[in-house]
Amino acid sequence: MSPIIRFDHVSVIVHEKTILSDISFTLFLGEKAVLSGKSGSGKSSILKTLLGLHSIKQGTVYFQEQPLTPVSVQAIRSCTAYIGQEPMLGAESVREALLLPFQFKTHRNHRPTEAQLIDVLQRLHLPADILRQESNRISGGEKQRIALARGLLLGKKLYLLDEITSALDAESKQVVFDVFTDPHLTVLSVAHDPEWLERCGIVFELEAGRLTQVKGNGNT
Amino acid sequence: METLDIELPRMALLYGLCLLPWIMLRLIGLRLSRDIGISILRMSIQLALVGIYLKMLFDLNHPWLNGLWILVMLLVADLSILRRAGLKARYFVLATFMAIASSILFSTAYLVILVIQPTHFYDARYIVPLAGMILGNCLQGNVIALERFYSTLRKNENEYATFLMLGATRWEAVRPYFRDAVKAALNPTIAGMATMGLVSLPGMMTGQILGGSEPWLAVKYQIAIMICIFTSTTIACIINLKLSLNIAFNTFDVLRDEVIDKP
């Protein structure tokens, strides 16, 4: 089986500061990995580099064994859901936020039905009437679950999760864990939460932009 | 009907009026003497030069010379737009020039050739002041459009990235900021048209009336100039922003840091 993500000696410089240096790792389909390390160690930068948001100084990033280029980045972005601490919903109401990507040309013909919307909300333990609420009135944890719901509706296979557990209560956290037990979903996350670290099969330790240790929990 | 001349001694009397605000500003402790002095001096010298230029332009009334004058105005406006919008001229000078040149030339030509129809279309008395007025207003609009677009985009970097992640193309992802910037740029002109004549008498109309024109004629020219300002501002802002999109982003659709002039 070929890896879904491969970093090959990747270095990234932003504003003349080296933020990633000589990073190499691979991630296979269905694996759940977490990047761990102090703040500023380059965890989020790895996620952003994969999405083509930072320019690579040296080395190559591969996605499904295709090198990251201006053309292939479209494919990466369309397969990937990025969810941050306080995700941007980008629309007035929750319903509009969930349907936002379906305004774009690539997804225009895959608009979900009402039943699919309700179904995905239920899967994430969110009430159906949240659809009517304003996006800026819901909590951080709810926002993250809506962003996750949006990824699921788009059929995304790769989830880049940046500190999502920090805003979640115990119940929501469990819901999110349950979603990612799906062996078809690959996760590359950033977290400090011990429970999350324990659940992830692979732990990448980062220090000052370098990958210092790779630990396998062996439960993927 | 002749406009009355202001002779030199009475010009001196006019400058004397500035003493009143100058004294009042000193009394409240605002020390602006230097700024005021420089501003009045600059205004006087610049306008005197324009007076000499225009006199020469009108006397010669040569098509190429008139064209050259418009070109100079366009270039100055181009650089001034980019400086005030906080963008590096090195990258955008051509795009902004193309946007304002095409919109100004189009709307001035439309007005002069099709509507006013003077004996010679290049008549300096028409094209120089009309193109200048349209350009002056168009300049304001373009500064607002570019400044607003790039500052909102930088402020909403995460939202923009979210749109990209959700499958938006660069154009789809910037569209909300694009519309917002065009709206902000056009708002002053649209509001200006709506209150025209109610709040104040527009400058060009006042000028024409002082110059001896019939009020009706002055009104028609004022309407003409407002419609041209509105048209050319809209065209220039949209073309300018559209062209800038090809310059300001890298091939991964990320806004390039180096194109923005940091304060």
Coordinates of C-alpha atoms in Angstrom, one line a residue:
Chain A
M1 CA 0.0 0.0 0.0
S2 CA 1.4 3.4 -0.9
P3 CA 1.4 6.2 1.7
I4 CA -1.3 9.0 1.6
I5 CA 1.2 11.6 2.9
R6 CA 4.9 11.6 2.6
F7 CA 7.3 14.4 3.7
D8 CA 10.7 13.9 2.2
H9 CA 13.4 16.1 3.9
V10 CA 11.1 19.1 3.9
S11 CA 12.3 22.5 5.1
V12 CA 10.2 25.6 5.3
I13 CA 11.2 29.2 5.8
V14 CA 8.7 31.9 6.6
H15 CA 9.8 35.6 7.0
E16 CA 13.4 34.5 6.9
K17 CA 12.9 32.2 9.9
T18 CA 13.3 28.4 9.6
I19 CA 10.0 26.9 10.9
L20 CA 10.5 23.4 9.7
S21 CA 13.8 21.7 9.0
D22 CA 14.5 18.4 7.3
I23 CA 11.1 16.8 8.2
S24 CA 10.5 13.3 6.9
F25 CA 7.6 11.0 7.7
T26 CA 5.0 8.9 6.0
L27 CA 1.3 8.4 6.8
F28 CA -0.8 5.6 5.4
L29 CA -4.5 5.5 4.6
G30 CA -6.6 5.1 7.7
E31 CA -3.8 5.9 10.1
K32 CA -4.4 8.3 13.0
A33 CA -1.4 10.4 13.9
V34 CA -0.7 13.3 16.3
L35 CA 2.0 15.9 16.2
S36 CA 3.1 16.8 19.7
G37 CA 5.5 19.4 21.0
K38 CA 5.8 22.8 22.6
S39 CA 4.0 25.7 20.9
G40 CA 6.2 27.1 18.2
S41 CA 7.7 23.8 17.5
G42 CA 6.2 23.7 14.0
K43 CA 3.2 21.4 14.5
S44 CA 0.6 23.5 12.7
S45 CA 3.2 24.5 10.1
I46 CA 3.3 20.8 9.0
L47 CA -0.5 20.9 8.4
K48 CA -0.2 24.2 6.5
T49 CA 2.7 23.1 4.4
L50 CA 0.7 20.0 3.3
L51 CA -2.1 22.4 2.2
G52 CA 0.3 24.5 0.2
L53 CA -0.1 27.5 2.5
H54 CA 3.7 27.7 3.1
S55 CA 6.3 27.6 0.3
I56 CA 8.7 24.8 0.6
K57 CA 12.4 25.7 0.7
Q58 CA 13.8 22.2 0.4
G59 CA 12.5 18.7 0.0
T60 CA 9.2 17.5 -1.4
V61 CA 5.8 16.8 0.0
Y62 CA 3.9 13.9 -1.6
F63 CA 0.2 13.3 -1.5
Q64 CA -0.8 9.9 -2.7
E65 CA 2.7 9.7 -4.1
Q66 CA 2.2 12.9 -6.3
P67 CA 4.5 15.8 -5.5
L68 CA 2.8 18.9 -4.2
T69 CA 2.5 21.4 -7.1
P70 CA 0.1 24.2 -7.9
V71 CA -2.0 21.7 -9.9
S72 CA -1.9 18.8 -7.4
V73 CA -2.7 21.2 -4.4
Q74 CA -6.3 21.4 -5.7
A75 CA -6.6 17.6 -5.3
I76 CA -5.1 17.7 -1.9
R77 CA -7.4 20.5 -0.8
S78 CA -10.5 18.8 -2.2
C79 CA -9.7 15.5 -0.3
T80 CA -8.7 17.3 3.0
A81 CA -10.7 18.9 5.8
Y82 CA -8.7 21.3 8.0
I83 CA -10.3 22.0 11.3
G84 CA -8.7 24.5 13.7
Q85 CA -9.3 25.6 17.3
E86 CA -11.9 28.1 16.3
P87 CA -12.9 27.0 12.8
M88 CA -14.2 29.6 10.4
L89 CA -17.7 28.8 9.3
G90 CA -17.7 31.6 6.7
A91 CA -21.5 32.1 6.7
E92 CA -24.3 33.8 8.7
S93 CA -26.3 30.7 9.8
V94 CA -25.2 27.2 10.5
R95 CA -27.3 25.9 7.6
E96 CA -25.5 28.3 5.2
A97 CA -22.2 27.2 6.7
L98 CA -22.9 23.6 6.1
L99 CA -24.0 24.3 2.5
L100 CA -21.3 26.8 1.8
P101 CA -18.9 24.5 -0.1
F102 CA -21.7 23.4 -2.3
Q103 CA -21.8 26.9 -3.9
F104 CA -18.4 26.3 -5.3
K105 CA -18.2 24.8 -8.8
T106 CA -16.4 21.6 -7.8
H107 CA -19.2 20.6 -5.3
R108 CA -22.2 22.3 -7.0
N109 CA -23.8 19.0 -8.1
H110 CA -23.4 17.2 -4.8
R111 CA -25.7 19.3 -2.6
P112 CA -26.8 17.2 0.3
T113 CA -30.5 16.5 1.0
E114 CA -32.2 17.7 4.2
A115 CA -32.1 14.1 5.5
Q116 CA -28.4 13.9 4.9
L117 CA -27.9 17.1 6.9
I118 CA -29.9 15.8 9.8
D119 CA -28.2 12.5 9.7
V120 CA -24.7 14.0 9.9
L121 CA -25.8 16.3 12.7
Q122 CA -27.1 13.3 14.7
R123 CA -23.9 11.4 14.1
L124 CA -22.1 14.3 15.9
H125 CA -24.7 14.6 18.6
L126 CA -25.9 18.0 17.4
P127 CA -29.7 18.9 17.5
A128 CA -31.4 19.5 14.2
D129 CA -32.5 23.0 15.3
I130 CA -28.9 24.2 15.3
L131 CA -29.3 24.6 11.6
R132 CA -31.3 27.8 12.3
Q133 CA -28.8 29.3 14.7
E134 CA -26.4 32.1 13.8
S135 CA -22.8 30.9 13.3
N136 CA -21.3 33.4 15.7
R137 CA -23.7 32.4 18.5
I138 CA -22.7 28.8 18.8
S139 CA -19.9 27.6 21.1
G140 CA -16.3 26.7 20.0
G141 CA -17.0 23.0 20.4
E142 CA -20.1 23.2 18.3
K143 CA -18.3 25.1 15.6
Q144 CA -15.7 22.3 15.5
R145 CA -18.4 19.7 15.1
I146 CA -20.1 21.7 12.4
A147 CA -16.8 22.0 10.6
L148 CA -16.4 18.3 11.0
A149 CA -19.9 17.7 9.7
R150 CA -19.0 19.8 6.7
G151 CA -16.0 17.6 6.0
L152 CA -18.1 14.4 6.3
L153 CA -20.8 15.9 4.0
L154 CA -18.0 16.6 1.4
G155 CA -16.8 13.0 1.8
K156 CA -13.3 14.1 2.8
K157 CA -10.9 11.3 3.6
L158 CA -8.1 13.2 5.3
Y159 CA -8.6 15.3 8.4
L160 CA -6.1 17.8 9.6
L161 CA -7.2 18.6 13.1
D162 CA -5.4 21.5 14.9
E163 CA -6.0 21.4 18.6
I164 CA -9.7 20.5 18.3
T165 CA -10.1 18.7 21.6
S166 CA -9.3 21.8 23.6
A167 CA -12.8 23.2 23.1
L168 CA -14.7 19.9 23.4
D169 CA -16.4 18.6 26.5
A170 CA -16.1 14.9 27.4
E171 CA -19.2 13.9 25.5
S172 CA -18.3 15.8 22.3
K173 CA -14.8 14.4 22.5
Q174 CA -16.2 10.9 22.6
V175 CA -18.4 11.7 19.6
V176 CA -15.3 12.9 17.6
F177 CA -13.3 9.8 18.6
D178 CA -16.2 7.6 17.4
V179 CA -16.3 9.3 14.0
F180 CA -12.6 8.7 13.5
T181 CA -12.8 5.0 14.3
D182 CA -13.8 4.7 10.7
P183 CA -10.8 2.9 9.0
H184 CA -11.2 4.9 5.8
L185 CA -10.5 8.2 7.5
T186 CA -6.9 9.3 7.9
V187 CA -6.1 11.8 10.6
L188 CA -3.1 14.1 11.1
S189 CA -3.7 16.1 14.2
V190 CA -2.0 18.6 16.6
A191 CA -2.9 18.0 20.2
H192 CA -1.7 18.3 23.8
D193 CA -4.6 16.4 25.3
P194 CA -3.3 13.1 26.8
E195 CA -6.5 11.2 26.0
W196 CA -6.2 12.2 22.3
L197 CA -2.5 11.3 22.2
E198 CA -3.3 7.9 23.6
R199 CA -6.0 7.3 21.0
C200 CA -3.7 8.1 18.1
G201 CA -1.7 5.2 16.7
I202 CA 1.3 7.4 15.9
V203 CA 2.9 10.2 17.8
F204 CA 5.4 12.5 16.1
E205 CA 7.4 14.6 18.6
L206 CA 8.6 17.9 17.3
E207 CA 11.1 20.3 18.7
A208 CA 12.1 23.6 17.2
G209 CA 11.0 22.6 13.7
R210 CA 12.6 19.2 13.8
L211 CA 11.1 15.8 14.1
T212 CA 12.8 14.3 17.1
Q213 CA 10.9 11.1 17.8
V214 CA 8.2 8.8 16.3
K215 CA 6.2 6.7 18.7
G216 CA 3.8 4.0 17.6
N217 CA 1.1 3.1 20.0
G218 CA 0.3 0.1 17.9
N219 CA -3.5 0.4 18.2
T220 CA -4.3 1.6 14.8
Chain B
M1 CA -21.1 87.8 -19.5
E2 CA -17.5 88.1 -18.3
T3 CA -16.2 86.7 -15.0
L4 CA -14.7 89.6 -13.0
D5 CA -10.9 89.4 -12.6
I6 CA -9.2 89.4 -9.2
E7 CA -6.3 91.9 -9.4
L8 CA -3.0 91.3 -7.6
P9 CA -3.7 93.6 -4.6
R10 CA -7.0 92.0 -4.0
M11 CA -5.3 88.5 -4.3
A12 CA -3.1 89.7 -1.4
L13 CA -6.3 90.7 0.4
L14 CA -7.6 87.2 -0.2
Y15 CA -4.5 85.5 1.3
G16 CA -5.0 87.8 4.3
L17 CA -8.2 85.9 5.1
C18 CA -6.0 83.0 6.3
L19 CA -4.8 85.2 9.2
L20 CA -8.1 84.7 10.9
P21 CA -8.0 80.9 11.2
W22 CA -4.2 81.1 11.9
I23 CA -4.8 83.3 14.9
M24 CA -7.7 81.2 16.1
L25 CA -5.7 78.0 15.9
R26 CA -2.9 79.6 17.8
L27 CA -5.3 80.7 20.5
I28 CA -6.5 77.2 21.1
G29 CA -2.9 76.0 21.2
L30 CA -2.8 74.1 17.9
R31 CA 0.6 74.7 16.3
L32 CA -0.1 74.1 12.7
S33 CA 1.6 77.2 11.2
R34 CA 4.2 75.2 9.3
D35 CA 1.7 72.7 7.8
I36 CA -0.7 75.5 6.9
G37 CA 2.1 77.6 5.4
I38 CA 3.4 74.7 3.3
S39 CA 0.0 73.7 2.1
I40 CA -1.0 77.2 1.0
L41 CA 2.4 77.7 -0.7
R42 CA 2.1 74.3 -2.5
M43 CA -1.4 75.0 -3.6
S44 CA -0.4 78.4 -5.0
I45 CA 2.6 77.1 -6.9
Q46 CA 1.0 74.0 -8.2
L47 CA -2.1 75.9 -9.4
A48 CA 0.1 78.6 -11.0
L49 CA 2.0 75.9 -12.9
V50 CA -1.3 74.3 -14.0
G51 CA -2.4 77.8 -15.1
I52 CA 0.7 78.2 -17.2
Y53 CA 0.3 74.6 -18.6
L54 CA -3.4 75.0 -19.4
K55 CA -2.9 78.4 -21.0
M56 CA -0.2 76.8 -23.3
L57 CA -2.3 73.7 -23.9
F58 CA -5.3 75.8 -24.9
D59 CA -3.3 78.2 -27.1
L60 CA -1.6 75.4 -29.0
N61 CA -4.5 72.9 -28.9
H62 CA -2.5 70.2 -30.5
P63 CA -3.9 66.7 -30.4
W64 CA -0.6 65.0 -29.4
L65 CA 0.2 67.5 -26.8
N66 CA -3.3 67.1 -25.2
G67 CA -2.8 63.3 -25.4
L68 CA 0.6 63.6 -23.6
W69 CA -1.0 65.7 -20.9
I70 CA -3.6 63.1 -20.2
L71 CA -0.9 60.4 -20.2
V72 CA 1.0 62.3 -17.6
M73 CA -2.2 62.7 -15.5
L74 CA -2.8 58.9 -15.8
L75 CA 0.8 58.0 -14.7
V76 CA 0.6 60.3 -11.7
A77 CA -2.8 58.9 -10.7
D78 CA -1.5 55.4 -11.1
L79 CA 1.4 55.9 -8.7
S80 CA -0.7 57.8 -6.3
I81 CA -3.3 55.1 -6.2
L82 CA -0.8 52.4 -5.4
R83 CA 1.0 54.5 -2.8
R84 CA -2.2 55.3 -1.0
A85 CA -3.5 51.8 -1.2
G86 CA -0.3 50.5 0.4
L87 CA 0.7 48.3 -2.5
K88 CA 4.1 48.1 -4.1
A89 CA 4.2 50.0 -7.4
R90 CA 6.8 47.7 -8.7
Y91 CA 4.3 44.9 -9.0
F92 CA 1.0 46.7 -9.8
V93 CA 2.0 49.7 -11.9
L94 CA 1.0 48.2 -15.2
A95 CA -2.2 46.6 -14.0
T96 CA -3.5 49.8 -12.4
F97 CA -2.4 51.8 -15.4
M98 CA -4.3 49.6 -17.8
A99 CA -7.4 49.7 -15.6
I100 CA -7.6 53.5 -15.2
A101 CA -6.4 54.3 -18.7
S102 CA -9.0 52.0 -20.4
S103 CA -11.8 53.3 -18.2
I104 CA -10.9 57.0 -18.4
L105 CA -10.3 57.0 -22.2
F106 CA -13.5 55.1 -22.7
S107 CA -15.8 57.3 -20.7
T108 CA -14.1 60.6 -21.8
A109 CA -14.3 59.5 -25.4
Y110 CA -17.9 58.5 -25.0
L111 CA -18.8 61.9 -23.4
V112 CA -16.8 64.1 -25.8
I113 CA -17.2 62.3 -29.1
L114 CA -20.8 61.0 -28.8
V115 CA -22.5 63.4 -26.4
I116 CA -20.8 66.8 -26.5
Q117 CA -19.5 66.6 -30.1
P118 CA -17.1 69.6 -30.4
T119 CA -15.7 70.5 -33.8
H120 CA -12.4 68.7 -32.9
F121 CA -12.7 65.8 -30.5
Y122 CA -9.2 66.6 -29.1
D123 CA -10.2 70.1 -28.1
A124 CA -8.3 70.8 -25.0
R125 CA -11.1 73.0 -23.5
Y126 CA -13.2 69.8 -23.3
I127 CA -11.0 66.8 -22.9
V128 CA -8.4 68.1 -20.5
P129 CA -10.8 69.3 -17.7
L130 CA -13.3 66.5 -18.2
A131 CA -10.7 63.7 -18.3
G132 CA -9.1 65.3 -15.2
M133 CA -12.3 65.5 -13.2
I134 CA -13.3 61.9 -14.1
L135 CA -9.8 60.7 -13.2
G136 CA -9.6 62.6 -9.9
N137 CA -12.8 60.8 -8.7
C138 CA -11.8 57.5 -10.2
L139 CA -8.5 57.7 -8.3
Q140 CA -10.4 57.9 -4.9
G141 CA -12.5 54.9 -5.9
N142 CA -9.5 52.8 -6.8
V143 CA -7.6 53.7 -3.7
I144 CA -10.6 52.5 -1.6
A145 CA -11.1 49.4 -3.7
L146 CA -7.5 48.2 -3.5
E147 CA -6.9 49.2 0.1
R148 CA -10.2 47.6 1.3
F149 CA -9.7 44.4 -0.7
Y150 CA -6.2 43.6 0.4
S151 CA -6.6 44.7 4.0
T152 CA -9.8 42.6 4.4
L153 CA -8.1 39.7 2.8
R154 CA -5.2 39.9 5.2
K155 CA -7.5 40.3 8.2
N156 CA -9.6 37.3 7.1
E157 CA -6.7 35.1 6.1
N158 CA -8.1 32.1 7.9
E159 CA -11.5 32.5 6.4
Y160 CA -10.0 32.8 2.9
A161 CA -7.9 29.7 3.6
T162 CA -11.1 27.9 4.8
F163 CA -12.9 28.7 1.5
L164 CA -9.9 27.3 -0.4
M165 CA -10.0 24.1 1.7
L166 CA -13.7 23.8 1.0
G167 CA -12.9 23.5 -2.7
A168 CA -13.2 27.2 -3.8
T169 CA -11.1 28.4 -6.6
R170 CA -9.1 31.6 -5.9
W171 CA -11.8 33.6 -7.6
E172 CA -14.6 31.9 -5.6
A173 CA -12.6 32.4 -2.4
V174 CA -12.0 36.1 -2.8
R175 CA -15.4 37.0 -4.2
P176 CA -16.9 38.1 -0.9
Y177 CA -14.0 40.5 -0.3
F178 CA -14.0 41.6 -4.0
R179 CA -17.7 42.6 -3.8
D180 CA -17.3 44.3 -0.5
A181 CA -14.3 46.4 -1.9
V182 CA -16.2 47.4 -5.1
K183 CA -19.2 48.4 -3.0
A184 CA -17.0 50.5 -0.7
A185 CA -15.4 52.2 -3.7
L186 CA -18.7 53.1 -5.3
N187 CA -20.6 54.1 -2.2
P188 CA -19.3 57.8 -2.1
T189 CA -20.2 58.3 -5.8
I190 CA -23.7 56.7 -5.4
A191 CA -24.4 58.7 -2.3
G192 CA -23.0 61.8 -4.0
M193 CA -25.4 61.4 -6.9
A194 CA -28.4 60.9 -4.5
T195 CA -27.8 64.1 -2.6
M196 CA -26.5 66.2 -5.5
G197 CA -27.8 69.7 -5.4
L198 CA -29.5 69.3 -2.0
V199 CA -26.5 69.4 0.3
S200 CA -24.2 71.6 -1.8
L201 CA -23.8 72.9 -5.3
P202 CA -21.4 70.7 -7.1
G203 CA -18.0 72.3 -7.9
M204 CA -18.1 72.0 -11.7
M205 CA -21.6 73.5 -11.9
T206 CA -20.6 76.4 -9.6
G207 CA -17.5 77.0 -11.8
Q208 CA -19.6 77.0 -15.0
I209 CA -22.1 79.4 -13.5
L210 CA -19.3 81.7 -12.4
G211 CA -17.9 81.4 -15.9
G212 CA -21.1 82.8 -17.3
S213 CA -23.0 79.7 -18.4
E214 CA -26.7 79.3 -18.2
P215 CA -27.7 77.3 -15.1
W216 CA -29.5 74.8 -17.4
L217 CA -26.3 74.1 -19.4
A218 CA -24.3 73.8 -16.1
V219 CA -26.8 71.3 -14.9
K220 CA -26.6 69.2 -18.0
Y221 CA -22.8 69.1 -17.8
Q222 CA -22.9 68.2 -14.1
I223 CA -25.2 65.3 -14.9
A224 CA -22.8 64.2 -17.7
I225 CA -19.8 64.3 -15.5
M226 CA -21.4 62.4 -12.7
I227 CA -22.5 59.6 -15.0
C228 CA -19.0 59.4 -16.4
I229 CA -17.4 59.4 -13.0
F230 CA -19.8 56.6 -11.9
T231 CA -19.1 54.5 -15.0
S232 CA -15.4 54.9 -15.1
T233 CA -15.0 54.3 -11.4
T234 CA -16.9 51.0 -11.6
I235 CA -15.0 49.8 -14.7
A236 CA -11.6 50.8 -13.3
C237 CA -12.2 49.3 -9.9
I238 CA -13.3 46.0 -11.3
I239 CA -10.6 45.7 -13.9
N240 CA -8.0 46.9 -11.5
L241 CA -8.9 44.3 -8.8
K242 CA -9.2 41.6 -11.3
L243 CA -5.8 42.2 -12.8
S244 CA -4.2 42.5 -9.4
L245 CA -5.5 39.0 -8.5
N246 CA -3.0 37.6 -11.1
I247 CA -0.1 39.4 -9.4
A248 CA -0.8 39.4 -5.7
F249 CA -1.1 35.6 -5.2
N250 CA 1.4 32.8 -5.6
T251 CA 0.7 29.7 -7.6
F252 CA -0.8 28.0 -4.5
D253 CA -3.3 30.8 -4.2
V254 CA -1.6 32.3 -1.1
L255 CA -1.3 36.1 -0.9
R256 CA 2.3 37.1 -1.5
D257 CA 3.7 39.0 1.4
E258 CA 6.2 41.0 -0.7
V259 CA 3.6 42.8 -2.8
I260 CA 2.1 44.7 0.2
D261 CA 3.9 47.8 1.3
K262 CA 4.1 47.5 5.1
P263 CA 3.9 50.8 7.0

